[in-house]
């Protein structure tokens, strides 16, 4: 197999032992048709030289990559809509491989739709092609907007007819491979605590700390929690700035590296709507757009609860309390990035954040989320483009005065980006 010399297998999770996962085999699919291969992501881990046939062999039939030990279905628990479920685990996916990227960071190749596992319960272990395409679209859009996210590595259609209650059936099947820094979830720690296995909690902390948060000292559970809190605050702020609604912020869908992953019923806001939900089954709006910071913080408190198995409550609480300030700080940074302008310091940055959010709230359906950031990207350097565009008359109203004044205080960040062809268009694509 012509892997690049840059390919560096390093299956670290597999070394934790049998308490954390189960060896599994992929389904034997009747058909394997390549639909998406992410060569940019593959180049980062030395797999871009694979032929399409080799790609299908490894990511459709799951023949092991060199230096890997075989698929493992990870064990974890989790709160699903705040109800604890001890019967979770990888039910239609597995950890297929781990390797170092071109910056020396450990990365996972994880699957979705690769067949049944001991944790499938009543599920068939499959993924619809529609669901796979939605995963690709979400990951690509969020990556483009600077949101920490897993990357859609591969999508292969698998030739089966699936029955689903939430889309027209029979529907086509697929298997997805995602590239992510970690698939260790909050629920991975919850399971260890549920089993009263302090040794497992300690092993997980050391494993995740050393690989993903190496600046934290060995044995420092509160320090590890604080690192996860800060990464999660950054992720949540980027979701909000992107107008993104994940939809299912259960503790088994949040990981210790602060990366967005497992895209199911996600949606993007058309305009500001705090109660906007992505999942049809979220009937109470628990995971609505504006409640996502609350949801992530609640999930972090469950992680903190699991860590009480090995640490005192007070320093863990202090670590959790860092979420609010970290989230606001990251939200300022995220909105500056979306508007393409430079920081002027905390006070001016906060003023711009406040006026932007006020505009989005008060503007209602007239102020569409994505067009606003597209039109005004670069601040005053884009004023002529914005005012002469299809929404120019809207922007000349008094409602926009405070926003424009706050925005124009900030110099454009890397204004050469405004030369990109997309900014010659009337609408974002």
mmCIF file of N, CA and C in Angstrom, residues 14-89:
data_model
loop_
_atom_site.group_PDB
_atom_site.id
_atom_site.type_symbol
_atom_site.label_atom_id
_atom_site.label_comp_id
_atom_site.label_asym_id
_atom_site.label_seq_id
_atom_site.Cartn_x
_atom_site.Cartn_y
_atom_site.Cartn_z
ATOM 1 N N UNK A 14 -6.004 1.973 22.228
ATOM 2 C CA UNK A 14 -6.083 0.523 22.295
ATOM 3 C C UNK A 14 -5.236 -0.028 23.445
ATOM 4 N N UNK A 15 -4.232 0.753 23.856
ATOM 5 C CA UNK A 15 -3.361 0.322 24.939
ATOM 6 C C UNK A 15 -3.958 0.488 26.322
ATOM 7 N N UNK A 16 -5.119 1.147 26.427
ATOM 8 C CA UNK A 16 -5.749 1.318 27.736
ATOM 9 C C UNK A 16 -6.255 0.005 28.312
ATOM 10 N N UNK A 17 -6.571 -0.951 27.450
ATOM 11 C CA UNK A 17 -7.029 -2.249 27.933
ATOM 12 C C UNK A 17 -8.479 -2.533 27.599
ATOM 13 N N UNK A 18 -8.929 -3.714 28.012
ATOM 14 C CA UNK A 18 -10.243 -4.214 27.631
ATOM 15 C C UNK A 18 -11.392 -3.534 28.358
ATOM 16 N N UNK A 19 -11.101 -2.767 29.403
ATOM 17 C CA UNK A 19 -12.175 -2.117 30.160
ATOM 18 C C UNK A 19 -12.827 -0.962 29.409
ATOM 19 N N UNK A 20 -12.253 -0.547 28.306
ATOM 20 C CA UNK A 20 -12.691 0.694 27.664
ATOM 21 C C UNK A 20 -13.332 0.480 26.294
ATOM 22 N N UNK A 21 -13.302 -0.746 25.788
ATOM 23 C CA UNK A 21 -13.874 -0.986 24.473
ATOM 24 C C UNK A 21 -13.898 -2.456 24.128
ATOM 25 N N UNK A 22 -14.523 -2.760 23.001
ATOM 26 C CA UNK A 22 -14.683 -4.136 22.551
ATOM 27 C C UNK A 22 -14.201 -4.266 21.113
ATOM 28 N N UNK A 23 -13.411 -5.294 20.858
ATOM 29 C CA UNK A 23 -12.977 -5.570 19.489
ATOM 30 C C UNK A 23 -14.192 -5.963 18.655
ATOM 31 N N UNK A 24 -14.321 -5.368 17.484
ATOM 32 C CA UNK A 24 -15.478 -5.617 16.624
ATOM 33 C C UNK A 24 -15.017 -5.796 15.181
ATOM 34 N N UNK A 25 -15.963 -6.184 14.341
ATOM 35 C CA UNK A 25 -15.714 -6.286 12.901
ATOM 36 C C UNK A 25 -16.737 -5.433 12.172
ATOM 37 N N UNK A 26 -16.310 -4.871 11.071
ATOM 38 C CA UNK A 26 -17.227 -4.077 10.251
ATOM 39 C C UNK A 26 -18.210 -4.984 9.531
ATOM 40 N N UNK A 27 -19.340 -4.421 9.154
ATOM 41 C CA UNK A 27 -20.323 -5.144 8.357
ATOM 42 C C UNK A 27 -19.742 -5.473 6.982
ATOM 43 N N UNK A 28 -20.255 -6.530 6.401
ATOM 44 C CA UNK A 28 -19.873 -6.919 5.039
ATOM 45 C C UNK A 28 -20.908 -6.315 4.093
ATOM 46 N N UNK A 29 -20.577 -5.169 3.537
ATOM 47 C CA UNK A 29 -21.539 -4.440 2.722
ATOM 48 C C UNK A 29 -21.628 -5.032 1.315
ATOM 49 N N UNK A 30 -22.824 -5.034 0.717
ATOM 50 C CA UNK A 30 -22.976 -5.590 -0.630
ATOM 51 C C UNK A 30 -22.367 -4.726 -1.726
ATOM 52 N N UNK A 31 -22.114 -3.468 -1.425
ATOM 53 C CA UNK A 31 -21.608 -2.543 -2.441
ATOM 54 C C UNK A 31 -20.756 -1.491 -1.747
ATOM 55 N N UNK A 32 -19.727 -1.024 -2.429
ATOM 56 C CA UNK A 32 -18.916 0.071 -1.882
ATOM 57 C C UNK A 32 -18.609 1.049 -3.013
ATOM 58 N N UNK A 33 -19.325 2.163 -3.008
ATOM 59 C CA UNK A 33 -19.156 3.193 -4.026
ATOM 60 C C UNK A 33 -18.647 4.461 -3.355
ATOM 61 N N UNK A 34 -17.475 4.902 -3.752
ATOM 62 C CA UNK A 34 -16.867 6.076 -3.133
ATOM 63 C C UNK A 34 -17.642 7.332 -3.520
ATOM 64 N N UNK A 35 -18.081 8.075 -2.520
ATOM 65 C CA UNK A 35 -18.806 9.318 -2.743
ATOM 66 C C UNK A 35 -17.998 10.543 -2.334
ATOM 67 N N UNK A 36 -17.244 10.450 -1.262
ATOM 68 C CA UNK A 36 -16.424 11.574 -0.799
ATOM 69 C C UNK A 36 -15.105 11.034 -0.280
ATOM 70 N N UNK A 37 -13.994 11.599 -0.754
ATOM 71 C CA UNK A 37 -12.703 11.364 -0.113
ATOM 72 C C UNK A 37 -12.057 12.730 0.112
ATOM 73 N N UNK A 38 -11.640 12.962 1.317
ATOM 74 C CA UNK A 38 -11.099 14.257 1.715
ATOM 75 C C UNK A 38 -9.576 14.187 1.625
ATOM 76 N N UNK A 39 -9.045 14.513 0.467
ATOM 77 C CA UNK A 39 -7.598 14.407 0.270
ATOM 78 C C UNK A 39 -6.826 15.435 1.077
ATOM 79 N N UNK A 40 -7.453 16.557 1.374
ATOM 80 C CA UNK A 40 -6.773 17.560 2.198
ATOM 81 C C UNK A 40 -6.561 17.017 3.611
ATOM 82 N N UNK A 41 -7.597 16.382 4.156
ATOM 83 C CA UNK A 41 -7.457 15.768 5.476
ATOM 84 C C UNK A 41 -6.519 14.570 5.417
ATOM 85 N N UNK A 42 -6.602 13.803 4.334
ATOM 86 C CA UNK A 42 -5.744 12.627 4.204
ATOM 87 C C UNK A 42 -4.273 13.014 4.155
ATOM 88 N N UNK A 43 -3.974 14.140 3.514
ATOM 89 C CA UNK A 43 -2.583 14.582 3.418
ATOM 90 C C UNK A 43 -2.004 14.898 4.789
ATOM 91 N N UNK A 44 -2.850 15.325 5.711
ATOM 92 C CA UNK A 44 -2.372 15.669 7.054
ATOM 93 C C UNK A 44 -1.915 14.444 7.831
ATOM 94 N N UNK A 45 -2.392 13.248 7.433
ATOM 95 C CA UNK A 45 -2.018 12.024 8.148
ATOM 96 C C UNK A 45 -1.325 11.010 7.237
ATOM 97 N N UNK A 46 -0.853 11.458 6.077
ATOM 98 C CA UNK A 46 -0.053 10.600 5.214
ATOM 99 C C UNK A 46 -0.823 9.549 4.455
ATOM 100 N N UNK A 47 -2.104 9.779 4.175
ATOM 101 C CA UNK A 47 -2.914 8.786 3.472
ATOM 102 C C UNK A 47 -3.423 9.283 2.123
ATOM 103 N N UNK A 48 -2.914 10.409 1.674
ATOM 104 C CA UNK A 48 -3.400 10.979 0.415
ATOM 105 C C UNK A 48 -2.947 10.189 -0.802
ATOM 106 N N UNK A 49 -1.944 9.323 -0.649
ATOM 107 C CA UNK A 49 -1.418 8.571 -1.789
ATOM 108 C C UNK A 49 -2.200 7.296 -2.078
ATOM 109 N N UNK A 50 -3.190 6.972 -1.265
ATOM 110 C CA UNK A 50 -4.008 5.790 -1.519
ATOM 111 C C UNK A 50 -4.756 5.930 -2.840
ATOM 112 N N UNK A 51 -4.802 4.856 -3.607
ATOM 113 C CA UNK A 51 -5.668 4.841 -4.780
ATOM 114 C C UNK A 51 -7.116 4.732 -4.313
ATOM 115 N N UNK A 52 -8.059 4.978 -5.213
ATOM 116 C CA UNK A 52 -9.459 4.847 -4.832
ATOM 117 C C UNK A 52 -9.777 3.421 -4.391
ATOM 118 N N UNK A 53 -9.197 2.436 -5.067
ATOM 119 C CA UNK A 53 -9.441 1.041 -4.686
ATOM 120 C C UNK A 53 -8.912 0.759 -3.284
ATOM 121 N N UNK A 54 -7.736 1.282 -2.976
ATOM 122 C CA UNK A 54 -7.177 1.095 -1.632
ATOM 123 C C UNK A 54 -7.989 1.858 -0.597
ATOM 124 N N UNK A 55 -8.448 3.020 -0.977
ATOM 125 C CA UNK A 55 -9.295 3.818 -0.078
ATOM 126 C C UNK A 55 -10.545 3.027 0.305
ATOM 127 N N UNK A 56 -11.202 2.449 -0.691
ATOM 128 C CA UNK A 56 -12.408 1.661 -0.432
ATOM 129 C C UNK A 56 -12.079 0.439 0.417
ATOM 130 N N UNK A 57 -10.936 -0.175 0.175
ATOM 131 C CA UNK A 57 -10.547 -1.343 0.970
ATOM 132 C C UNK A 57 -10.417 -0.993 2.446
ATOM 133 N N UNK A 58 -9.867 0.179 2.731
ATOM 134 C CA UNK A 58 -9.620 0.553 4.125
ATOM 135 C C UNK A 58 -10.794 1.260 4.779
ATOM 136 N N UNK A 59 -11.605 1.975 3.992
ATOM 137 C CA UNK A 59 -12.665 2.785 4.591
ATOM 138 C C UNK A 59 -14.060 2.368 4.137
ATOM 139 N N UNK A 60 -14.150 1.273 3.394
ATOM 140 C CA UNK A 60 -15.427 0.683 3.029
ATOM 141 C C UNK A 60 -15.518 -0.755 3.511
ATOM 142 N N UNK A 61 -14.394 -1.489 3.377
ATOM 143 C CA UNK A 61 -14.338 -2.868 3.882
ATOM 144 C C UNK A 61 -13.533 -2.951 5.179
ATOM 145 N N UNK A 62 -12.840 -1.890 5.520
ATOM 146 C CA UNK A 62 -12.109 -1.733 6.779
ATOM 147 C C UNK A 62 -11.024 -2.783 6.978
ATOM 148 N N UNK A 63 -10.303 -3.025 5.884
ATOM 149 C CA UNK A 63 -9.055 -3.758 6.027
ATOM 150 C C UNK A 63 -8.102 -2.875 6.831
ATOM 151 N N UNK A 64 -7.401 -3.429 7.834
ATOM 152 C CA UNK A 64 -6.599 -2.589 8.732
ATOM 153 C C UNK A 64 -5.504 -1.817 7.999
ATOM 154 N N UNK A 65 -5.319 -0.587 8.400
ATOM 155 C CA UNK A 65 -4.176 0.196 7.939
ATOM 156 C C UNK A 65 -2.909 -0.334 8.598
ATOM 157 N N UNK A 66 -1.749 -0.126 7.988
ATOM 158 C CA UNK A 66 -0.501 -0.588 8.595
ATOM 159 C C UNK A 66 -0.304 -0.023 10.000
ATOM 160 N N UNK A 67 0.142 -0.890 10.900
ATOM 161 C CA UNK A 67 0.460 -0.448 12.248
ATOM 162 C C UNK A 67 -0.726 -0.267 13.169
ATOM 163 N N UNK A 68 -1.928 -0.626 12.714
ATOM 164 C CA UNK A 68 -3.124 -0.491 13.543
ATOM 165 C C UNK A 68 -3.529 -1.854 14.099
ATOM 166 N N UNK A 69 -4.313 -1.843 15.167
ATOM 167 C CA UNK A 69 -4.611 -3.086 15.877
ATOM 168 C C UNK A 69 -6.021 -3.608 15.651
ATOM 169 N N UNK A 70 -6.813 -2.946 14.847
ATOM 170 C CA UNK A 70 -8.162 -3.413 14.573
ATOM 171 C C UNK A 70 -9.219 -2.562 15.237
ATOM 172 N N UNK A 71 -10.445 -2.582 14.714
ATOM 173 C CA UNK A 71 -11.502 -1.706 15.220
ATOM 174 C C UNK A 71 -11.896 -2.027 16.660
ATOM 175 N N UNK A 72 -12.261 -0.987 17.397
ATOM 176 C CA UNK A 72 -12.747 -1.156 18.756
ATOM 177 C C UNK A 72 -13.964 -0.260 18.965
ATOM 178 N N UNK A 73 -15.052 -0.869 19.459
ATOM 179 C CA UNK A 73 -16.250 -0.109 19.822
ATOM 180 C C UNK A 73 -16.054 0.417 21.235
ATOM 181 N N UNK A 74 -16.027 1.726 21.365
ATOM 182 C CA UNK A 74 -15.731 2.344 22.654
ATOM 183 C C UNK A 74 -16.936 2.253 23.587
ATOM 184 N N UNK A 75 -16.632 2.058 24.866
ATOM 185 C CA UNK A 75 -17.670 1.979 25.890
ATOM 186 C C UNK A 75 -17.825 3.336 26.576
ATOM 187 N N UNK A 76 -19.049 3.751 26.757
ATOM 188 C CA UNK A 76 -19.322 4.985 27.493
ATOM 189 C C UNK A 76 -20.780 4.999 27.919
ATOM 190 N N UNK A 77 -21.088 5.853 28.861
ATOM 191 C CA UNK A 77 -22.460 6.126 29.277
ATOM 192 C C UNK A 77 -22.797 7.549 28.847
ATOM 193 N N UNK A 78 -23.902 8.077 29.364
ATOM 194 C CA UNK A 78 -24.211 9.463 29.055
ATOM 195 C C UNK A 78 -25.595 9.876 29.499
ATOM 196 N N UNK A 79 -25.752 11.172 29.681
ATOM 197 C CA UNK A 79 -27.070 11.764 29.892
ATOM 198 C C UNK A 79 -27.644 12.122 28.522
ATOM 199 N N UNK A 80 -28.792 11.563 28.210
ATOM 200 C CA UNK A 80 -29.497 11.889 26.979
ATOM 201 C C UNK A 80 -30.728 12.709 27.350
ATOM 202 N N UNK A 81 -30.713 13.972 26.958
ATOM 203 C CA UNK A 81 -31.756 14.911 27.372
ATOM 204 C C UNK A 81 -31.918 14.865 28.897
ATOM 205 N N UNK A 82 -30.769 14.807 29.569
ATOM 206 C CA UNK A 82 -30.624 14.879 31.026
ATOM 207 C C UNK A 82 -31.153 13.649 31.759
ATOM 208 N N UNK A 83 -31.345 12.557 31.046
ATOM 209 C CA UNK A 83 -31.673 11.280 31.670
ATOM 210 C C UNK A 83 -30.488 10.343 31.494
ATOM 211 N N UNK A 84 -29.996 9.811 32.601
ATOM 212 C CA UNK A 84 -28.785 8.994 32.531
ATOM 213 C C UNK A 84 -29.075 7.651 31.868
ATOM 214 N N UNK A 85 -28.202 7.263 30.951
ATOM 215 C CA UNK A 85 -28.354 5.998 30.233
ATOM 216 C C UNK A 85 -27.062 5.202 30.358
ATOM 217 N N UNK A 86 -27.086 4.092 31.109
ATOM 218 C CA UNK A 86 -25.883 3.270 31.260
ATOM 219 C C UNK A 86 -25.730 2.204 30.185
ATOM 220 N N UNK A 87 -26.558 2.257 29.155
ATOM 221 C CA UNK A 87 -26.533 1.227 28.112
ATOM 222 C C UNK A 87 -26.028 1.762 26.780
ATOM 223 N N UNK A 88 -25.197 2.788 26.836
ATOM 224 C CA UNK A 88 -24.678 3.369 25.599
ATOM 225 C C UNK A 88 -23.345 2.731 25.221
ATOM 226 N N UNK A 89 -22.696 3.329 24.255
ATOM 227 C CA UNK A 89 -21.458 2.835 23.678
ATOM 228 C C UNK A 89 -21.557 2.993 22.176
#
